Amino acid sequence: MADSELRLDVLHAMGDEKADPKEQVYLEETFYILSKKKSVFRVRLTSQGLSLIKETDDSSKEQAILLRDIIGSKCMRSKRRRIGGGSCVCTSLVGNQQLKVVDENSGDLDENDISAYLYIYAYVLKQSRRSLKRERTTITLRFRSYDKYEDNNKEAQKWRNTIKCLLMNEPITNIPPNNEKKLLVLLNPKSGPGKARELFQTKVAPILQEADVSYDLHVTKYANYAKEFVRTRNVYNWRGIVAVGGDGVLFEVLNGMFQRLDWQQVFAEVPLAVLPCGSGNGLARTICHHFNEPFIHQNMTGLSLALARGKSSQIDVVRVETKTDIMFSLLSVGWGLMSDIDIESERLRSIGGQRFTLWALARTVALRKYKGVLSYALIKDIGNLPKPKAAIFGRSISQDGALDSPETEAFLDCDEQTETFMSTENGKKHQRVDSWYSVHSRKTFYSARGSDYHSMTSAGSELRSPVQERMYGPASHLPSLMSELPTHWVQEDGEFVMVHVSYQSHIGEDFLFAPHSQLADGVMWMLIIKAGITRSQIFSFLLKVSQGNIADINNEYIKMVPVSAFRIVPEGQTGYITVDGELVDYGPIQAEIFPNIVNVLVPDTK
């Protein structure tokens, strides 16, 4: 991601130029470059974004920065006096003459400089030769038309407040809007190659700081920590819940939410988000795919911007039932080859997503077959599906007994020990649970005591909350797992190499599994590979499907079908079944899709 910076100094106000009738002009000033006094910039803040019009004696050139690419702004003061400063300047910051600025409340500011500096941060979407990319751009507006800093600062603050109102889609006022709720960030430090904390600190935190978005970050310490956390906490205190790690962290968060009696309300009010630091990262890749957001491995710029902007979209959720459990899924259910690769390649976790490719080669050479019965409700006309509508669902519980209504304050702290630290900025006390808290001072606090971090699948982990677990959620429309299925269902029995069902386009960063899939279309795409297929056909298939070339994929051994529900009944006791990449009990399993329940934060690119 490239960086660029431009600094502009105000010359005088302009308000008599004609603007595009399709956009509303809120503020306009004229700036110039000291080193090129014949170059004048007219800067407009409009309902569409920021317009920079460079005018010389004989030409005019406009650069537009869309509002959806602007992430935030901040007023600053100079740290040291600039040598040779004129009245109003616009220069590129190069060499050793870079301006040094500090917060307006800092004790290290330059009292002799009456200028107020407005920094505007943007991540502009640009087309390179091969793909789209985000370019970080900083525009610095210097205000010094008045003789006092206070008056210049008022002008800068007026621009900043207007930008913030536009970004938050609020009416333009002199008082800046303020969203007091923070983001809840749940980070698994063991996801993928184990770089989640480093990636969050270096790639995500700086963007959230520029966007003035505060967050509480909790590091998972044992298996099902994220699930237990959202189940027992008053999550309405946060504006969204962010899972940092692989798809498994979001799987925990999702199912923890469904273990709440107020699951419908909490999903309606608190959107979910994912930052890809795992090996597969299928859901994050899917979100970027649908919203034309560049996806670069370990570059989370676009998804970080989504956290700041707060735009959400609905996503399908699938109810999965085994003989011993009920769970909910956002990505996929697998049996056979791909599940074998997913689970058995865990020993190669340190190399990241390449583990899947290496183990796919190994498993294809030693191809396995699984005997069982597959049944599914086929969607015959995918083009005439009705648009999913919101519905009021009945309750579904995973154990017998009446529902017990929790008390209003029955949200428990998941941790047995906490410690308090004092913020030097405001003197307020905060509880730390091996967590980092962002504050408006832009400082990040780290846990002062040593932490014993555990893998999400580490042995010996135990649940610590005394609240009894119970799965709620929408009631199933299917017969019980061991009952007969409707007669219109398709049934196939015999030997299979694999059955994999996905409800998202990607099941990995580089694995375009279902190109026709949408986030919320009520369709599951089932890939069936029967025994008898040759190894060369498997290799050819894996290559085609990973590139999204499924037009000619159907043959006597391979087919992809759209379904709304399915059941798998494997024979024997040996094999793997996975849900969102997580291992579940090997045995009968059935699933059905529900639309319009869960909201996820998505890039603002449309």
Coordinates of C-alpha atoms in Angstrom, one line a residue:
M1 CA 0.0 0.0 0.0
A2 CA 1.6 3.2 -1.2
D3 CA 1.6 6.4 0.9
S4 CA 1.3 10.0 -0.5
E5 CA 1.0 13.3 1.3
L6 CA 0.1 16.8 0.3
R7 CA 0.1 20.0 2.4
L8 CA -2.1 23.0 1.5
D9 CA -2.2 26.5 3.0
V10 CA -5.3 28.6 3.0
L11 CA -5.3 31.8 1.0
H12 CA -8.9 33.1 1.3
A13 CA -12.4 31.9 1.2
M14 CA -14.2 31.1 -2.0
G15 CA -17.9 30.7 -2.4
D16 CA -18.9 32.1 -5.8
E17 CA -17.9 29.1 -8.0
K18 CA -20.5 26.9 -9.5
A19 CA -20.6 23.4 -8.2
D20 CA -21.9 20.2 -9.7
P21 CA -25.7 20.3 -9.2
K22 CA -25.6 16.6 -8.2
E23 CA -23.6 17.4 -5.1
Q24 CA -23.9 19.8 -2.2
V25 CA -20.9 22.0 -1.4
Y26 CA -20.5 22.4 2.4
L27 CA -17.1 24.2 2.6
E28 CA -14.7 25.7 0.2
E29 CA -11.4 27.5 0.5
T30 CA -8.5 28.5 -1.8
F31 CA -5.0 27.3 -1.0
Y32 CA -1.6 27.8 -2.8
I33 CA 1.9 26.3 -2.8
L34 CA 4.6 28.6 -1.5
S35 CA 7.2 27.3 -3.9
K36 CA 4.8 27.7 -6.9
K37 CA 2.8 30.8 -6.2
K38 CA 1.2 30.6 -9.6
S39 CA -0.4 27.2 -8.6
V40 CA -3.6 27.6 -6.7
F41 CA -5.7 24.8 -5.2
R42 CA -9.5 25.2 -4.7
V43 CA -10.5 22.7 -2.1
R44 CA -14.2 21.8 -1.8
L45 CA -15.8 19.5 0.8
T46 CA -19.0 18.2 -0.7
S47 CA -21.5 15.5 -0.2
Q48 CA -19.4 13.3 -2.5
G49 CA -16.1 13.9 -0.9
L50 CA -13.1 16.2 -1.2
S51 CA -12.4 18.0 -4.5
L52 CA -8.9 19.4 -5.1
I53 CA -8.8 21.7 -8.1
K54 CA -5.3 22.8 -9.1
E55 CA -5.3 26.0 -11.2
T56 CA -2.5 27.6 -13.0
D57 CA -2.5 30.5 -15.4
D58 CA -3.4 28.4 -18.4
S59 CA -4.9 25.1 -17.1
S60 CA -7.0 23.5 -14.4
K61 CA -6.9 19.9 -13.1
E62 CA -9.2 18.3 -10.6
Q63 CA -8.5 15.4 -8.2
A64 CA -11.4 13.9 -6.3
I65 CA -11.2 11.9 -3.1
L66 CA -14.5 10.1 -2.6
L67 CA -16.1 10.4 0.8
R68 CA -16.2 6.6 1.1
D69 CA -12.4 6.5 0.9
I70 CA -11.9 9.2 3.6
I71 CA -11.4 7.5 7.0
G72 CA -11.1 10.5 9.4
S73 CA -9.3 13.8 10.2
K74 CA -7.5 15.4 13.1
C75 CA -6.5 19.0 14.1
M76 CA -2.9 19.4 15.1
R77 CA -0.3 22.1 16.0
S78 CA 3.3 22.4 14.9
K79 CA 5.9 21.0 17.1
R80 CA 8.7 23.3 16.0
R81 CA 8.8 26.5 14.1
R82 CA 9.1 26.1 10.4
I83 CA 12.0 27.9 8.7
G84 CA 11.0 30.3 5.9
G85 CA 7.3 29.9 6.5
G86 CA 5.0 32.2 4.5
S87 CA 1.4 32.9 5.0
C88 CA -0.2 29.9 3.3
V89 CA 1.7 26.9 1.8
C90 CA 1.0 23.7 -0.1
T91 CA 4.1 21.5 -0.5
S92 CA 5.0 17.9 -0.7
L93 CA 6.7 16.8 2.4
V94 CA 10.2 15.5 1.4
G95 CA 13.7 15.5 2.7
N96 CA 14.5 16.9 6.1
Q97 CA 12.0 19.7 6.0
Q98 CA 9.0 17.6 7.0
L99 CA 6.6 19.4 9.3
K100 CA 6.4 17.9 12.8
V101 CA 3.1 18.3 14.5
V102 CA 1.7 17.4 17.9
D103 CA -1.8 17.2 19.5
E104 CA -3.2 20.6 20.3
N105 CA -3.1 19.7 24.0
S106 CA 0.5 18.7 24.0
G107 CA 3.1 20.5 26.1
D108 CA 5.6 20.3 23.2
L109 CA 3.8 22.6 20.7
D110 CA 5.3 25.7 19.1
E111 CA 3.6 28.7 20.7
N112 CA 5.0 31.0 18.0
D113 CA 3.2 29.3 15.2
I114 CA -0.5 30.5 15.2
S115 CA -1.4 28.0 12.4
A116 CA -3.9 25.2 12.8
Y117 CA -3.3 22.0 10.8
L118 CA -6.0 19.7 9.7
Y119 CA -4.9 16.3 8.7
I120 CA -7.4 14.4 6.4
Y121 CA -6.7 10.6 6.1
A122 CA -7.9 8.7 3.1
Y123 CA -7.3 5.3 1.5
V124 CA -8.0 5.8 -2.2
L125 CA -9.0 2.8 -4.3
K126 CA -6.8 2.8 -7.4
Q127 CA -6.4 0.5 -10.4
S128 CA -2.9 -0.8 -11.0
R129 CA -1.8 -2.8 -14.0
R130 CA -2.8 -6.1 -12.5
S131 CA -5.4 -5.4 -9.8
L132 CA -7.0 -2.8 -7.5
K133 CA -5.1 -1.5 -4.5
R134 CA -5.5 1.1 -1.7
E135 CA -3.2 4.0 -1.6
R136 CA -2.9 5.8 1.7
T137 CA -3.2 9.6 1.2
T138 CA -2.8 12.4 3.7
I139 CA -4.0 15.9 2.9
T140 CA -2.8 18.6 5.3
L141 CA -4.7 21.9 5.3
R142 CA -2.9 24.7 7.1
F143 CA -5.1 27.5 8.4
R144 CA -3.5 30.8 9.3
S145 CA -5.7 33.6 8.0
Y146 CA -6.2 35.0 11.5
D147 CA -3.8 36.5 13.9
K148 CA -4.7 34.2 16.7
Y149 CA -4.4 30.4 16.9
E150 CA -7.8 30.1 18.5
D151 CA -9.5 31.7 15.4
N152 CA -7.5 29.5 13.0
N153 CA -8.3 26.5 15.0
K154 CA -12.1 27.3 14.8
E155 CA -11.8 27.2 11.0
A156 CA -9.9 23.9 11.1
Q157 CA -12.4 22.4 13.5
K158 CA -15.3 23.5 11.3
W159 CA -13.9 21.4 8.5
R160 CA -13.2 18.5 10.8
N161 CA -16.7 18.5 12.3
T162 CA -18.2 18.6 8.9
I163 CA -16.1 15.7 7.7
K164 CA -17.1 13.7 10.7
C165 CA -20.8 14.4 10.3
L166 CA -20.6 13.3 6.6
L167 CA -18.7 10.1 7.5
M168 CA -21.3 9.2 10.2
N169 CA -24.2 10.3 8.0
E170 CA -25.3 12.8 10.5
P171 CA -26.8 16.3 10.1
I172 CA -24.1 19.0 9.7
T173 CA -23.7 20.8 13.1
N174 CA -21.1 22.8 15.0
I175 CA -20.9 20.0 17.6
P176 CA -19.1 16.9 16.3
P177 CA -21.0 13.7 16.5
N178 CA -19.7 11.1 18.9
N179 CA -20.3 7.4 19.0
E180 CA -19.4 6.5 22.5
K181 CA -19.6 2.8 21.9
K182 CA -16.4 1.0 21.2
L183 CA -15.6 -2.0 19.0
L184 CA -15.1 -5.3 20.9
V185 CA -12.1 -7.1 19.4
L186 CA -11.5 -10.8 20.2
L187 CA -8.1 -11.9 19.0
N188 CA -6.8 -15.4 18.9
P189 CA -2.9 -15.2 19.0
K190 CA -2.5 -18.8 17.8
S191 CA -4.5 -18.4 14.6
G192 CA -2.7 -19.5 11.5
P193 CA 1.0 -18.8 11.7
G194 CA 0.5 -17.0 15.0
K195 CA 0.9 -13.4 13.8
A196 CA -2.5 -12.1 14.7
R197 CA -1.3 -9.7 17.4
E198 CA 1.5 -8.3 15.3
L199 CA -0.8 -7.8 12.3
F200 CA -3.5 -6.1 14.4
Q201 CA -0.9 -3.7 15.9
T202 CA 0.7 -2.8 12.6
K203 CA -2.1 -3.0 10.1
V204 CA -5.4 -2.4 11.9
A205 CA -4.7 -0.2 15.0
P206 CA -3.2 2.7 13.0
I207 CA -6.3 2.9 10.7
L208 CA -8.7 2.8 13.7
Q209 CA -6.6 5.6 15.3
E210 CA -6.9 7.8 12.2
A211 CA -10.7 7.1 12.1
D212 CA -11.0 8.0 15.8
V213 CA -12.6 4.6 16.5
S214 CA -12.0 3.2 20.0
Y215 CA -11.9 -0.5 20.8
D216 CA -11.5 -3.0 23.6
L217 CA -9.2 -5.8 22.6
H218 CA -9.3 -9.1 24.4
V219 CA -6.9 -11.9 23.7
T220 CA -8.3 -15.4 23.9
K221 CA -6.7 -17.5 26.6
Y222 CA -8.3 -20.9 26.3
A223 CA -10.6 -23.0 24.1
N224 CA -14.1 -21.4 23.6
Y225 CA -13.0 -18.1 25.2
A226 CA -14.6 -16.0 22.5
K227 CA -17.8 -18.1 22.6
E228 CA -18.1 -17.8 26.4
F229 CA -17.3 -14.1 26.3
V230 CA -20.1 -13.0 24.0
R231 CA -22.5 -15.4 25.7
T232 CA -22.1 -14.0 29.1
R233 CA -21.3 -10.3 28.5
N234 CA -23.7 -7.4 27.9
V235 CA -22.5 -7.0 24.3
Y236 CA -24.9 -4.1 23.7
N237 CA -22.1 -2.0 25.2
W238 CA -20.2 -2.4 21.9
R239 CA -20.9 -1.1 18.4
G240 CA -19.7 -4.3 16.8
I241 CA -17.8 -7.5 17.5
V242 CA -14.6 -8.2 15.6
A243 CA -13.0 -11.7 15.4
V244 CA -9.3 -11.5 14.7
G245 CA -7.9 -14.8 13.6
G246 CA -9.1 -17.6 11.4
D247 CA -12.7 -18.5 10.5
G248 CA -12.8 -20.5 13.8
V249 CA -12.8 -17.4 16.0
L250 CA -15.9 -16.0 14.2
F251 CA -17.5 -19.5 14.5
E252 CA -17.1 -19.3 18.3
V253 CA -18.5 -15.7 18.4
L254 CA -21.5 -16.7 16.2
N255 CA -22.4 -19.7 18.4
G256 CA -21.9 -17.8 21.6
M257 CA -24.4 -15.2 20.4
F258 CA -26.9 -18.0 19.6
Q259 CA -26.6 -19.2 23.1
R260 CA -28.2 -16.1 24.4
L261 CA -31.9 -15.8 25.0
D262 CA -31.9 -12.4 23.3
W263 CA -30.2 -13.7 20.2
Q264 CA -32.6 -12.0 17.8
Q265 CA -32.2 -8.6 19.3
V266 CA -28.4 -8.9 19.7
F267 CA -27.9 -9.9 16.0
A268 CA -30.1 -7.0 14.9
E269 CA -28.2 -4.4 17.0
V270 CA -24.6 -5.7 17.1
P271 CA -23.0 -6.6 13.7
L272 CA -20.1 -9.1 13.4
A273 CA -16.8 -8.6 11.6
V274 CA -13.7 -10.7 10.8
L275 CA -10.1 -9.7 10.3
P276 CA -8.2 -12.5 8.5
C277 CA -5.1 -13.7 10.4
G278 CA -5.7 -17.5 10.0
S279 CA -4.8 -20.0 7.4
G280 CA -8.1 -20.3 5.4
N281 CA -9.8 -16.9 5.8
G282 CA -12.6 -17.9 3.5
L283 CA -15.3 -15.5 4.9
A284 CA -13.0 -12.5 4.8
R285 CA -12.1 -13.3 1.2
T286 CA -15.8 -13.7 0.3
I287 CA -16.7 -10.3 1.8
C288 CA -13.9 -8.6 -0.2
H289 CA -15.0 -10.5 -3.3
H290 CA -18.6 -9.3 -3.2
F291 CA -17.7 -5.7 -2.4
N292 CA -14.9 -5.3 -4.9
E293 CA -12.4 -4.7 -2.2
P294 CA -8.8 -5.7 -2.8
F295 CA -7.7 -8.7 -0.8
I296 CA -4.0 -9.0 -0.3
H297 CA -2.6 -11.6 2.1
Q298 CA -1.9 -10.1 5.5
N299 CA -3.0 -6.7 4.3
M300 CA -6.2 -5.9 6.1
T301 CA -6.7 -2.3 4.9
G302 CA -10.1 -2.7 3.3
L303 CA -11.6 -4.7 6.1
S304 CA -10.1 -2.3 8.7
L305 CA -11.8 0.6 6.9
A306 CA -15.1 -1.4 7.1
L307 CA -14.7 -1.5 10.9
A308 CA -14.5 2.3 11.0
R309 CA -17.3 3.1 8.5
G310 CA -19.8 0.7 10.2
K311 CA -21.6 -0.3 7.0
S312 CA -23.3 -3.7 7.4
S313 CA -24.9 -6.3 5.2
Q314 CA -26.9 -9.4 5.9
I315 CA -25.5 -12.8 5.5
D316 CA -27.0 -16.3 5.4
V317 CA -26.6 -18.5 8.5
V318 CA -26.9 -22.3 8.5
R319 CA -28.3 -24.4 11.3
V320 CA -26.3 -27.6 11.7
E321 CA -27.4 -30.6 13.8
T322 CA -25.5 -33.6 14.9
K323 CA -26.5 -36.4 17.2
T324 CA -25.0 -34.6 20.2
D325 CA -25.0 -30.9 19.3
I326 CA -26.7 -28.0 17.5
M327 CA -24.5 -25.2 16.1
F328 CA -24.6 -22.4 13.5
S329 CA -22.3 -21.8 10.6
L330 CA -21.4 -19.0 8.2
L331 CA -19.1 -20.8 5.8
S332 CA -19.2 -24.5 5.0
V333 CA -19.8 -28.1 6.1
G334 CA -17.5 -30.8 4.8
W335 CA -17.1 -34.6 4.8
G336 CA -14.2 -36.5 3.1
L337 CA -11.2 -35.2 1.2
M338 CA -11.4 -31.4 1.9
S339 CA -12.1 -32.0 5.6
D340 CA -9.2 -34.5 5.8
I341 CA -6.9 -31.8 4.3
D342 CA -8.2 -29.2 6.7
I343 CA -7.8 -31.2 9.9
E344 CA -4.7 -33.2 9.1
S345 CA -2.7 -30.2 7.9
E346 CA -3.0 -28.6 11.3
R347 CA 0.5 -29.9 12.0
L348 CA 1.7 -27.5 9.3
R349 CA -0.1 -24.5 10.7
S350 CA 3.1 -22.4 11.0
I351 CA 3.4 -22.1 7.2
G352 CA 0.0 -20.5 6.8
G353 CA -2.4 -21.2 3.9
Q354 CA 0.3 -23.2 2.0
R355 CA -0.4 -26.1 4.3
F356 CA -3.7 -26.8 2.4
T357 CA -1.9 -27.1 -0.9
L358 CA 0.8 -29.5 0.4
W359 CA -1.6 -31.7 2.2
A360 CA -4.0 -31.8 -0.8
L361 CA -1.1 -33.3 -2.8
A362 CA -0.5 -35.9 -0.1
R363 CA -4.2 -36.8 0.3
T364 CA -4.7 -37.1 -3.5
V365 CA -1.9 -39.6 -3.8
A366 CA -3.4 -41.7 -0.9
L367 CA -7.0 -41.2 -1.9
R368 CA -9.6 -42.3 0.6
K369 CA -13.2 -43.4 0.1
Y370 CA -16.2 -43.0 2.5
K371 CA -19.4 -45.0 2.4
G372 CA -22.7 -43.4 3.4
V373 CA -26.0 -41.9 2.4
L374 CA -26.4 -38.4 1.1
S375 CA -29.8 -36.7 0.9
Y376 CA -30.6 -33.1 -0.1
A377 CA -33.4 -30.7 -1.0
L378 CA -32.5 -29.7 -4.5
I379 CA -33.2 -26.1 -5.7
K380 CA -34.4 -26.8 -9.2
D381 CA -34.6 -23.2 -10.6
I382 CA -31.9 -21.1 -9.1
G383 CA -32.9 -18.1 -11.2
N384 CA -36.4 -17.8 -9.8
L385 CA -35.7 -17.9 -6.1
P386 CA -37.8 -15.4 -4.2
K387 CA -35.9 -12.7 -2.4
P388 CA -35.3 -13.8 1.2
K389 CA -37.6 -11.9 3.6
A390 CA -37.2 -11.2 7.3
A391 CA -39.2 -13.5 9.5
I392 CA -40.0 -14.0 13.2
F393 CA -38.6 -17.3 14.2
G394 CA -39.5 -19.8 16.9
R395 CA -36.9 -20.9 19.4
S396 CA -34.7 -23.9 19.0
I397 CA -32.9 -25.3 22.0
S398 CA -30.3 -28.0 22.2
Q399 CA -31.6 -29.7 25.3
D400 CA -35.0 -30.5 26.9
G401 CA -36.6 -28.3 29.4
A402 CA -38.4 -25.0 29.7
L403 CA -36.6 -21.8 28.9
D404 CA -35.3 -19.9 31.9
S405 CA -35.5 -16.1 31.5
P406 CA -32.2 -14.6 32.7
E407 CA -32.2 -11.7 35.1
T408 CA -31.5 -8.3 33.6
E409 CA -28.0 -8.2 35.1
A410 CA -27.1 -11.8 34.5
F411 CA -24.1 -11.0 32.4
L412 CA -21.1 -12.5 34.0
D413 CA -17.4 -11.7 33.8
C414 CA -15.6 -14.6 32.1
D415 CA -12.4 -14.0 34.0
E416 CA -11.6 -15.0 37.5
Q417 CA -8.9 -12.4 37.9
T418 CA -8.8 -8.9 36.6
E419 CA -6.6 -5.9 37.3
T420 CA -7.3 -2.2 37.1
F421 CA -5.1 0.4 35.4
M422 CA -5.3 4.1 35.6
S423 CA -5.5 6.2 32.4
T424 CA -3.1 9.1 32.6
E425 CA -5.4 11.1 30.3
N426 CA -8.6 11.2 32.4
G427 CA -7.9 9.5 35.6
K428 CA -10.6 7.0 35.0
K429 CA -10.3 3.4 36.0
H430 CA -10.7 0.5 33.6
Q431 CA -10.7 -3.2 33.9
R432 CA -8.1 -5.1 32.0
V433 CA -8.6 -8.8 31.1
D434 CA -5.3 -9.5 29.4
S435 CA -6.5 -6.9 27.0
W436 CA -5.6 -3.7 25.2
Y437 CA -7.9 -0.7 25.4
S438 CA -7.7 2.1 22.9
V439 CA -8.4 5.5 24.3
H440 CA -8.9 8.9 22.6
S441 CA -5.3 9.8 23.5
R442 CA -4.3 7.3 20.8
K443 CA -2.3 5.3 23.3
T444 CA -2.5 1.6 23.4
F445 CA -2.3 -0.1 26.8
Y446 CA -0.8 -3.6 27.0
S447 CA -1.3 -6.1 29.8
A448 CA 1.3 -5.5 32.5
R449 CA 1.3 -9.1 33.8
G450 CA 2.5 -12.2 32.1
S451 CA -0.2 -14.0 30.2
D452 CA -0.4 -17.7 29.4
Y453 CA -1.9 -17.7 25.9
H454 CA -3.5 -20.9 24.8
S455 CA -4.5 -22.3 21.4
M456 CA -8.3 -22.3 20.7
T457 CA -7.9 -26.1 20.5
S458 CA -5.5 -26.6 23.4
A459 CA -6.0 -29.6 25.5
G460 CA -7.0 -29.3 29.1
S461 CA -9.0 -26.0 28.6
E462 CA -12.2 -25.7 30.5
L463 CA -15.2 -23.5 30.4
R464 CA -15.2 -21.1 33.4
S465 CA -18.6 -19.5 33.4
P466 CA -21.2 -21.0 35.7
V467 CA -24.0 -20.1 33.4
Q468 CA -25.6 -23.2 31.8
E469 CA -25.0 -23.4 28.0
R470 CA -28.1 -23.8 25.8
M471 CA -28.4 -23.2 22.1
Y472 CA -31.3 -21.0 20.9
G473 CA -31.8 -19.7 17.4
P474 CA -34.4 -20.3 14.7
A475 CA -36.4 -23.5 15.0
S476 CA -35.6 -26.2 12.5
H477 CA -38.0 -27.0 9.6
L478 CA -36.4 -30.5 9.2
P479 CA -37.5 -33.8 10.7
S480 CA -35.3 -34.9 13.6
L481 CA -32.0 -36.3 12.6
M482 CA -33.0 -40.0 12.8
S483 CA -36.5 -39.5 11.2
E484 CA -37.5 -40.1 7.6
L485 CA -37.0 -37.2 5.2
P486 CA -39.6 -35.8 2.8
T487 CA -40.1 -37.9 -0.4
H488 CA -39.1 -35.0 -2.8
W489 CA -35.6 -35.0 -1.4
V490 CA -32.8 -36.5 -3.6
Q491 CA -31.0 -39.5 -2.1
E492 CA -27.7 -40.9 -3.1
D493 CA -25.9 -43.8 -1.4
G494 CA -22.6 -45.5 -2.1
E495 CA -18.9 -44.5 -1.8
F496 CA -17.8 -40.9 -1.9
V497 CA -14.4 -39.2 -2.1
M498 CA -16.0 -36.0 -0.6
V499 CA -19.1 -34.0 0.0
H500 CA -18.5 -30.3 0.6
V501 CA -21.2 -27.7 1.1
S502 CA -20.5 -24.0 1.0
Y503 CA -22.8 -21.0 1.3
Q504 CA -20.1 -18.4 0.5
S505 CA -18.1 -17.9 -2.7
H506 CA -14.7 -18.6 -1.2
I507 CA -13.7 -21.3 1.3
G508 CA -10.1 -20.0 1.4
E509 CA -8.1 -17.0 0.3
D510 CA -7.3 -18.6 -3.1
F511 CA -10.2 -21.0 -3.3
L512 CA -13.2 -19.7 -5.3
F513 CA -15.6 -22.5 -4.6
A514 CA -19.0 -21.1 -5.6
P515 CA -18.8 -18.1 -7.9
H516 CA -22.6 -17.8 -8.1
S517 CA -23.0 -17.6 -4.4
Q518 CA -24.2 -14.4 -2.7
L519 CA -23.9 -13.3 1.0
A520 CA -27.6 -13.6 1.5
D521 CA -29.4 -15.7 -1.2
G522 CA -30.7 -18.7 0.7
V523 CA -28.6 -21.1 -1.3
M524 CA -26.0 -23.7 -0.3
W525 CA -23.7 -25.1 -3.0
M526 CA -23.0 -28.8 -2.6
L527 CA -20.0 -30.4 -4.3
I528 CA -20.2 -34.2 -4.6
I529 CA -17.3 -36.4 -5.7
K530 CA -18.0 -40.1 -6.0
A531 CA -15.6 -42.9 -5.7
G532 CA -14.1 -44.2 -8.9
I533 CA -12.6 -40.9 -10.0
T534 CA -8.9 -41.0 -10.9
R535 CA -6.1 -39.1 -9.2
S536 CA -5.5 -37.1 -12.4
Q537 CA -9.2 -36.1 -12.5
I538 CA -8.9 -35.0 -8.8
F539 CA -5.8 -32.8 -9.7
S540 CA -7.6 -31.3 -12.6
F541 CA -10.8 -30.7 -10.6
L542 CA -8.9 -29.0 -7.7
L543 CA -7.2 -26.7 -10.2
K544 CA -10.4 -25.7 -11.9
V545 CA -12.5 -25.2 -8.9
S546 CA -9.9 -23.1 -7.1
Q547 CA -10.0 -20.8 -10.1
G548 CA -13.8 -20.7 -10.2
N549 CA -14.1 -22.6 -13.5
I550 CA -17.1 -24.8 -12.7
A551 CA -19.0 -24.5 -16.0
D552 CA -17.9 -27.9 -17.2
I553 CA -17.3 -29.5 -13.8
N554 CA -20.2 -31.9 -13.8
N555 CA -19.5 -35.4 -15.0
E556 CA -20.2 -38.9 -13.9
Y557 CA -18.1 -38.5 -10.8
I558 CA -18.3 -34.8 -10.0
K559 CA -21.3 -32.5 -9.7
M560 CA -22.2 -29.2 -8.0
V561 CA -25.8 -28.7 -7.1
P562 CA -27.7 -25.9 -5.3
V563 CA -29.6 -27.1 -2.2
S564 CA -31.6 -25.6 0.7
A565 CA -31.0 -28.4 3.1
F566 CA -29.1 -31.7 3.3
R567 CA -28.3 -34.7 5.5
I568 CA -25.2 -36.9 5.5
V569 CA -25.2 -40.3 7.2
P570 CA -21.7 -41.8 7.0
E571 CA -21.0 -45.5 7.7
G572 CA -18.2 -46.5 10.1
Q573 CA -16.5 -44.6 12.8
T574 CA -13.4 -43.3 10.9
G575 CA -13.3 -39.9 9.2
Y576 CA -13.7 -36.2 9.6
I577 CA -16.6 -33.9 9.4
T578 CA -16.0 -30.2 9.7
V579 CA -18.2 -27.1 10.2
D580 CA -16.5 -23.8 9.3
G581 CA -13.2 -25.8 9.5
E582 CA -13.9 -26.9 13.0
L583 CA -14.0 -30.7 13.8
V584 CA -17.4 -32.1 14.9
D585 CA -18.6 -35.5 15.9
Y586 CA -18.3 -38.1 13.1
G587 CA -21.8 -39.4 12.4
P588 CA -25.1 -38.3 11.0
I589 CA -25.4 -34.5 10.3
Q590 CA -28.0 -32.3 8.7
A591 CA -28.2 -28.6 8.0
E592 CA -30.6 -26.0 6.6
I593 CA -30.1 -22.3 5.7
F594 CA -31.8 -19.3 7.2
P595 CA -31.5 -15.7 5.7
N596 CA -31.6 -12.3 7.3
I597 CA -30.5 -13.1 10.8
V598 CA -26.8 -12.0 11.1
N599 CA -25.3 -8.7 10.0
V600 CA -21.6 -8.4 9.1
L601 CA -19.5 -5.2 8.6
V602 CA -18.5 -4.8 5.0
P603 CA -16.4 -2.4 2.9
D604 CA -18.1 0.8 1.6
T605 CA -17.3 0.4 -2.1
K606 CA -20.7 0.4 -3.7

